XYZ file of C-alpha atoms in Angstrom:
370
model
C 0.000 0.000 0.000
C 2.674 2.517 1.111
C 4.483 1.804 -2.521
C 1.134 2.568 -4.362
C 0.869 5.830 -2.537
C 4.927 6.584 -3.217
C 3.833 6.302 -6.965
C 0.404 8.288 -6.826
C 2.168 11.095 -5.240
C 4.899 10.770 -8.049
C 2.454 10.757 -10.797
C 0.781 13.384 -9.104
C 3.627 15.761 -9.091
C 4.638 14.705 -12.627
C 0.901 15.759 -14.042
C 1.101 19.229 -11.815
C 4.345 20.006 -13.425
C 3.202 19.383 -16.842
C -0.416 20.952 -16.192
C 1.456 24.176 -14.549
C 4.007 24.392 -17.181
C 0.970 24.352 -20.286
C -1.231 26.771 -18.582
C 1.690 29.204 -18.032
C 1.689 29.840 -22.239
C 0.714 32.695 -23.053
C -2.929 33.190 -25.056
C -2.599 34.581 -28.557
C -5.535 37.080 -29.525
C -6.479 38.443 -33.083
C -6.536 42.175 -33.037
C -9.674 44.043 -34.297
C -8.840 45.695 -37.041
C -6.836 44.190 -40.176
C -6.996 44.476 -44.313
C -8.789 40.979 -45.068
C -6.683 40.035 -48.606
C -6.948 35.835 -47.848
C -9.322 33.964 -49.565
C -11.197 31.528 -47.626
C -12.767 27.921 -47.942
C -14.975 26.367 -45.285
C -15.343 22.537 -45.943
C -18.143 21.552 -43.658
C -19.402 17.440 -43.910
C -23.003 16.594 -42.598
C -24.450 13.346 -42.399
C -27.962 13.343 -41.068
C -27.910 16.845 -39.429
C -30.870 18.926 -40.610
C -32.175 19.983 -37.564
C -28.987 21.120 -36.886
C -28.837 23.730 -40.439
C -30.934 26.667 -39.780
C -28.722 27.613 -36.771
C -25.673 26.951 -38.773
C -27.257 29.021 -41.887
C -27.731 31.931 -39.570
C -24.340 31.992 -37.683
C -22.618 31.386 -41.555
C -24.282 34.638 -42.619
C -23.827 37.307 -40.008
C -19.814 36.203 -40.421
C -17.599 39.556 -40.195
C -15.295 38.664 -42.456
C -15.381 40.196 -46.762
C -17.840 38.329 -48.365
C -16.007 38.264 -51.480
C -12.995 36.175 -50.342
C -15.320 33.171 -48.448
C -16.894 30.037 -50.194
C -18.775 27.085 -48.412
C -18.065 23.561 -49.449
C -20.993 21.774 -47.947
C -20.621 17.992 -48.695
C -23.927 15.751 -47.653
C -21.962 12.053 -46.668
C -25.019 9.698 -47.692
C -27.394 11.198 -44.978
C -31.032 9.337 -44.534
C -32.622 12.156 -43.566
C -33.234 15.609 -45.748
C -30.009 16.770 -44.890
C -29.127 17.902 -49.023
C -32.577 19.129 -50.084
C -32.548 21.566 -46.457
C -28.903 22.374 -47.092
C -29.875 23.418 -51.217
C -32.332 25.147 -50.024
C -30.830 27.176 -47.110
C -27.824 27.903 -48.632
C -28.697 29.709 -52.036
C -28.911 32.613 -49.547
C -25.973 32.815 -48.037
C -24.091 36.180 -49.522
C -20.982 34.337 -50.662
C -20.479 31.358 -53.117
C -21.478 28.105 -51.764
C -20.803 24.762 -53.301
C -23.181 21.388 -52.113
C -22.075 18.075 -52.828
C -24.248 15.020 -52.506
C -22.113 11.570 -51.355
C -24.626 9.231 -52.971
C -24.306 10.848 -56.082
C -20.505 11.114 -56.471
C -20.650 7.659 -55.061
C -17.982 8.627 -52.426
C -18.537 7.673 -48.340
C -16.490 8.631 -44.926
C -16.199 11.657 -43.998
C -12.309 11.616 -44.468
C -12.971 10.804 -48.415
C -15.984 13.717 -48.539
C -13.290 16.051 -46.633
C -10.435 14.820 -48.916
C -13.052 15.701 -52.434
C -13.640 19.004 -51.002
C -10.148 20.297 -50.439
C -9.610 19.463 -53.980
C -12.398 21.761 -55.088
C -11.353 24.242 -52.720
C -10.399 27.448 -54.271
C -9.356 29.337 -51.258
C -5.783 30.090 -50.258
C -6.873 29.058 -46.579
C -9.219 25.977 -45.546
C -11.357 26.517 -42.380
C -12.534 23.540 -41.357
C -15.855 22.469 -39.372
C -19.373 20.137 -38.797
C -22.428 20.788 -39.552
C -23.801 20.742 -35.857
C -22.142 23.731 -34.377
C -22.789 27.475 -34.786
C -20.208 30.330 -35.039
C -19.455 33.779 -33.341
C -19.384 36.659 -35.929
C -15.664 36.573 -36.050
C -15.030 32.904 -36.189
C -13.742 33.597 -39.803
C -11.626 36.632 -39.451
C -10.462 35.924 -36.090
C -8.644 32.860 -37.847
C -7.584 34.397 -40.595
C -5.824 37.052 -38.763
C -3.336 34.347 -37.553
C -2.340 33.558 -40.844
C -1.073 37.107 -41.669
C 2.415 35.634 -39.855
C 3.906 33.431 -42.657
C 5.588 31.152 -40.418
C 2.140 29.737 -39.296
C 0.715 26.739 -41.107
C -2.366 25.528 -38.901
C -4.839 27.472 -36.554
C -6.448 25.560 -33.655
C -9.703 26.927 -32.101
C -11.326 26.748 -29.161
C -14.492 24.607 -29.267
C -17.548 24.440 -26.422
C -20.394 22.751 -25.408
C -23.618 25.203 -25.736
C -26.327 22.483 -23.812
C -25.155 22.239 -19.993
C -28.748 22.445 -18.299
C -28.556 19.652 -16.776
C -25.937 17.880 -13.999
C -24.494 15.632 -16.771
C -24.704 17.811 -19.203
C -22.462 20.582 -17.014
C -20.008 17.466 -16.280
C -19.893 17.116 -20.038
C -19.399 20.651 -20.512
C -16.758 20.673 -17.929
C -14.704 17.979 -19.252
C -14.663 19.259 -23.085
C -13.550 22.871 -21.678
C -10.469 20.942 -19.355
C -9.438 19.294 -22.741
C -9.778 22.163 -24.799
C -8.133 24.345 -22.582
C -5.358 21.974 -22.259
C -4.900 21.194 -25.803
C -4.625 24.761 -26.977
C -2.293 25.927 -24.152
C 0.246 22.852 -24.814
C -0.193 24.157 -28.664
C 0.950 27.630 -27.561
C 3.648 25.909 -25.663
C 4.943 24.034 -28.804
C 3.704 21.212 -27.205
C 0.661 19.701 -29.782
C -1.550 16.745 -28.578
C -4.782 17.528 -30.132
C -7.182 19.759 -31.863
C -10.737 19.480 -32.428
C -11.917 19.267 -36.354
C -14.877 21.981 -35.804
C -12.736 24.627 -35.259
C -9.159 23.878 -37.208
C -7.586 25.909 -40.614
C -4.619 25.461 -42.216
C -2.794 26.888 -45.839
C -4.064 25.157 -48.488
C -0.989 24.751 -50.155
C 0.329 23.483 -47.068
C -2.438 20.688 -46.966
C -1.682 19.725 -50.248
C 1.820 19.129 -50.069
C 1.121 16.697 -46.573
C 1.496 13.067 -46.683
C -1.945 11.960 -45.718
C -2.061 9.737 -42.529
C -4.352 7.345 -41.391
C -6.134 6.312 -44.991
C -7.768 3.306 -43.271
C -9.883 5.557 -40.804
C -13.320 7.013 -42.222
C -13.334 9.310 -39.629
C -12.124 12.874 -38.614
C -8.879 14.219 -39.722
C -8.013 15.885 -36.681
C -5.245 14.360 -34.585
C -4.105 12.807 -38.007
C -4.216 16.646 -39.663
C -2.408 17.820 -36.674
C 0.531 15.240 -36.707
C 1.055 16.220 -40.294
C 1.945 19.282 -39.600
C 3.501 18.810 -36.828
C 5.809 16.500 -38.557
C 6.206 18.414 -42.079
C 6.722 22.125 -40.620
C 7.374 21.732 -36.762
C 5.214 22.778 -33.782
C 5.885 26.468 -33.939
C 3.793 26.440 -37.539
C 1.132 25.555 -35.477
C -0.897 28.200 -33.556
C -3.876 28.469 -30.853
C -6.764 30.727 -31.564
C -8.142 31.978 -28.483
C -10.157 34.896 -29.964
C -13.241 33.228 -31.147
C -15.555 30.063 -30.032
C -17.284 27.323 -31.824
C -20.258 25.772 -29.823
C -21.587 22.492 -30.361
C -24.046 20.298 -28.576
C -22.455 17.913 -26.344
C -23.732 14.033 -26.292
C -27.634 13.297 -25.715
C -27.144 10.359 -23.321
C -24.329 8.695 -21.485
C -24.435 6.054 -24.109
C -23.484 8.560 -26.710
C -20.917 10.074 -24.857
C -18.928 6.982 -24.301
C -18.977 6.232 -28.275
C -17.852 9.625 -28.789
C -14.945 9.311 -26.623
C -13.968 5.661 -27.667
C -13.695 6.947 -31.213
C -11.497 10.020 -30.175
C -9.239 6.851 -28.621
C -9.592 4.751 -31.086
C -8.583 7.297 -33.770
C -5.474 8.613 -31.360
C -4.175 4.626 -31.370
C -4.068 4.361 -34.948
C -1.203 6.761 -35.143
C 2.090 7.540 -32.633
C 1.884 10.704 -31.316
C 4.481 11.095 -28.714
C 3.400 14.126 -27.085
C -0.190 12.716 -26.782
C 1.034 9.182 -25.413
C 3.375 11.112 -22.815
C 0.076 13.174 -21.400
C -2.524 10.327 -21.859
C -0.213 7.683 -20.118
C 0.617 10.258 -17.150
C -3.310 10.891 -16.883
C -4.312 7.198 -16.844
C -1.717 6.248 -14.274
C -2.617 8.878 -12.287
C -6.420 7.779 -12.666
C -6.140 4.368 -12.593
C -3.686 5.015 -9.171
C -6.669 6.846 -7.437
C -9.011 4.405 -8.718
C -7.536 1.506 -7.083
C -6.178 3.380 -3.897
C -10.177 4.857 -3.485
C -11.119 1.068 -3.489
C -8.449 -0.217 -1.016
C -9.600 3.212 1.312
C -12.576 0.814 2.568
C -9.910 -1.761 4.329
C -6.717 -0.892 4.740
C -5.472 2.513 3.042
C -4.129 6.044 4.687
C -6.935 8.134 4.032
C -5.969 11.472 4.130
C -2.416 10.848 1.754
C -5.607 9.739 -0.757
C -7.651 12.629 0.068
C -4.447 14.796 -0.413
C -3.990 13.118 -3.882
C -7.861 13.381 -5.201
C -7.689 17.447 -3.762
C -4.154 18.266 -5.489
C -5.406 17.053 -8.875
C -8.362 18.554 -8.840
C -6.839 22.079 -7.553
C -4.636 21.305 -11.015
C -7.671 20.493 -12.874
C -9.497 23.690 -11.560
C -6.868 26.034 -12.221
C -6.943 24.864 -15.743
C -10.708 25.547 -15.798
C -9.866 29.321 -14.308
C -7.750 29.608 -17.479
C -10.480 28.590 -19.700
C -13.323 30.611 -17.926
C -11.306 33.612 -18.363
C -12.318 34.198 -21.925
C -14.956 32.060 -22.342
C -17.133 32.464 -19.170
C -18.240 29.156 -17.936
C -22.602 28.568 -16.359
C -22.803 29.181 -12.727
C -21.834 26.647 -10.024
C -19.161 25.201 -11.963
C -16.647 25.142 -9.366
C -19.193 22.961 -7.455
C -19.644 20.922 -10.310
C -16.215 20.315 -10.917
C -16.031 18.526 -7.421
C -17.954 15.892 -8.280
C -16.046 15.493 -11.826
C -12.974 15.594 -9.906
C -14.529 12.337 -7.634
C -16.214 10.312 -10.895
C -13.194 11.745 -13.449
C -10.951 8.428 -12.944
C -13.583 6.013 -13.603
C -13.990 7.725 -16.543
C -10.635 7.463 -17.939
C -10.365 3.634 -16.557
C -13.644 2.774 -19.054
C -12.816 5.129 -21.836
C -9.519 3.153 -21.667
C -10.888 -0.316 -21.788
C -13.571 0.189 -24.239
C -11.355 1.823 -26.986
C -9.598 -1.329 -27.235
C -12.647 -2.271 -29.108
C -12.057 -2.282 -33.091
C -15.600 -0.953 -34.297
C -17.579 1.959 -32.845
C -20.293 3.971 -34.210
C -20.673 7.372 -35.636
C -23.748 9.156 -36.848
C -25.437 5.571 -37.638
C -23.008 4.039 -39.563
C -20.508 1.245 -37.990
C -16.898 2.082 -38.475
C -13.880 0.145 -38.324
């Protein structure tokens, strides 16, 4: 017992260094006022999202950024709902030039394939990239442009949020995403990559095109794989955070639906070696798994308060990060509260997330993938 507790502390202190050092980065803001000259494409995929296109029409529209240098490449991946006759319809509206592809028609399928087609009707120096189920502040566009405008940088990462927290799991939800977000952008700033989020990511066209493409076998996201890339072809310091503008989203219906989100986001992160993500996501599930066990052995034999000083530490960590995050993008009321109890049920969590994304199929919007 006293040799698990030697190595929780040790993991412990490990994870606070690491957690301190990220959130120490400094956050990069777009300024207000620039000359937009960069020509911009949005590749969005749907599959089955039409009650999800009105809201995205609207936010689309009321974007800040010159009309003249944006087109939308909409691409419909085989949906079995009304998803391209809604999107046709909507979209002849919008006051810049908008593309719409249908998947059953070109015969193509994935949404790495549909997002692969689009970039190679893209004719936008930049490619902003996105899902159909979010909605955008006004200066989503020119906030991430604005980045660009240093030639060094190759690939924008944005912050991303959860807009439905009204209930207690959907806060914990909401909590969570912001922690990894937060995280993710601050080890970017630090020239530390891990992950991005594909609703909120841009990079140089030219850039993308002259990437070896990773991960053919997955029909999934391009995120991680996107990121890597990069990473890989220009080094982390081509790679930026954008902390200037939000992307919300709505966060799983049921617990069910969370857990298959977050076994594909494993799933998809084993298929490739990514060292800095290993090096964090080992750290975190020895530390969980650690606190896991020594909560269990608490109800025999265990020194209680050298666990209780473990659980507290991390999640003083954990909040801090939060503090970072809330910062900019003000989180609902209570959350400190809230992020007790995630603090408590957080390394269960990772333990099941962990043993379930050793499975090789999961599901995404209806369709098994392998």
């Amino acid at each position: 017992m006293g040799a698990l507790i030697i190595f929780a502390f040790l993991c412990f202190a490990l994870y606070t260094a690491l957690m301190l050092f990220l959130i120490s980065s400094k956050k990069l803001l777009a300024t207000h006022h620039f000359v937009a000259t960069h020509s911009v494409s949005i590749v969005i995929v749907a599959r089955n999202e039409s009650p999800n296109l009105e809201l995205l029409f609207h936010t689309l529209s009321q974007q800040d950024y010159t009309h003249e240098l944006i087109e939308l490449l909409f691409f419909d991946d085989n949906s079995t709902d009304d998803t391209f006759s809604l999107a046709t319809h909507l979209f002849k509206t919008l006051p810049f030039s908008v593309k719409i592809f249908s998947g059953a028609e070109l015969l193509l399928e994935g949404k790495k394939t549909a997002q692969s087609f689009l970039v190679s009707e893209a004719k936008g120096e930049l490619l902003l990239f996105s899902d159909a189920d979010v909605s955008f502040q006004p200066n989503w566009v020119s906030s991430t442009v604005q980045l660009f405008y240093d030639n060094s940088v190759n690939m924008v990462c944005g912050l991303v949020s959860f807009s439905n927290h009204q209930t207690l799991f959907g806060k914990l939800m909401a909590l969570e995403f912001a922690a990894m977000l937060e995280t993710s952008l601050s080890a970017i700033s630090k020239n530390f990559p891990f992950m991005c989020n594909a609703a909120n990511m841009a990079i140089r066209k030219k850039s993308y095109d002259s990437l070896q493409s990773e991960g053919e076998e997955l029909k999934s996201g391009d995120d991680v794989f996107l990121l890597k890339s990069v990473l890989d072809s220009y080094g982390a310091k081509s790679i930026v955070a954008n902390h200037s503008s939000m992307v919300y989203t709505h966060s799983p219906k049921s617990f069910v639906e969370f857990l298959s989100q977050r076994i594909r986001w494993a799933g998809k992160s084993s298929k490739v070696f990514f060292l800095n993500s290993f090096v964090l996501s080992l750290l975190v599930f020895l530390l969980s798994l650690l606190m896991l066990i020594l909560w269990v052995l608490s109800f025999w034999n265990a020194d209680f308060l050298a666990i209780s000083i473990v659980f507290a530490g991390k999640w003083l960590v954990d909040l801090s990060v939060l503090w970072r995050y809330q910062r900019s993008q003000p989180l609902f009321r209570g959350w400190i509260l809230v992020s007790v109890l995630l603090s408590l049920l957080y390394p269960l969590y990772v333990a099941t997330i962990a043993l379930l994304s050793l499975k090789k199929t999961y599901l995404w919007k209806g369709r098994i993938v392998r």
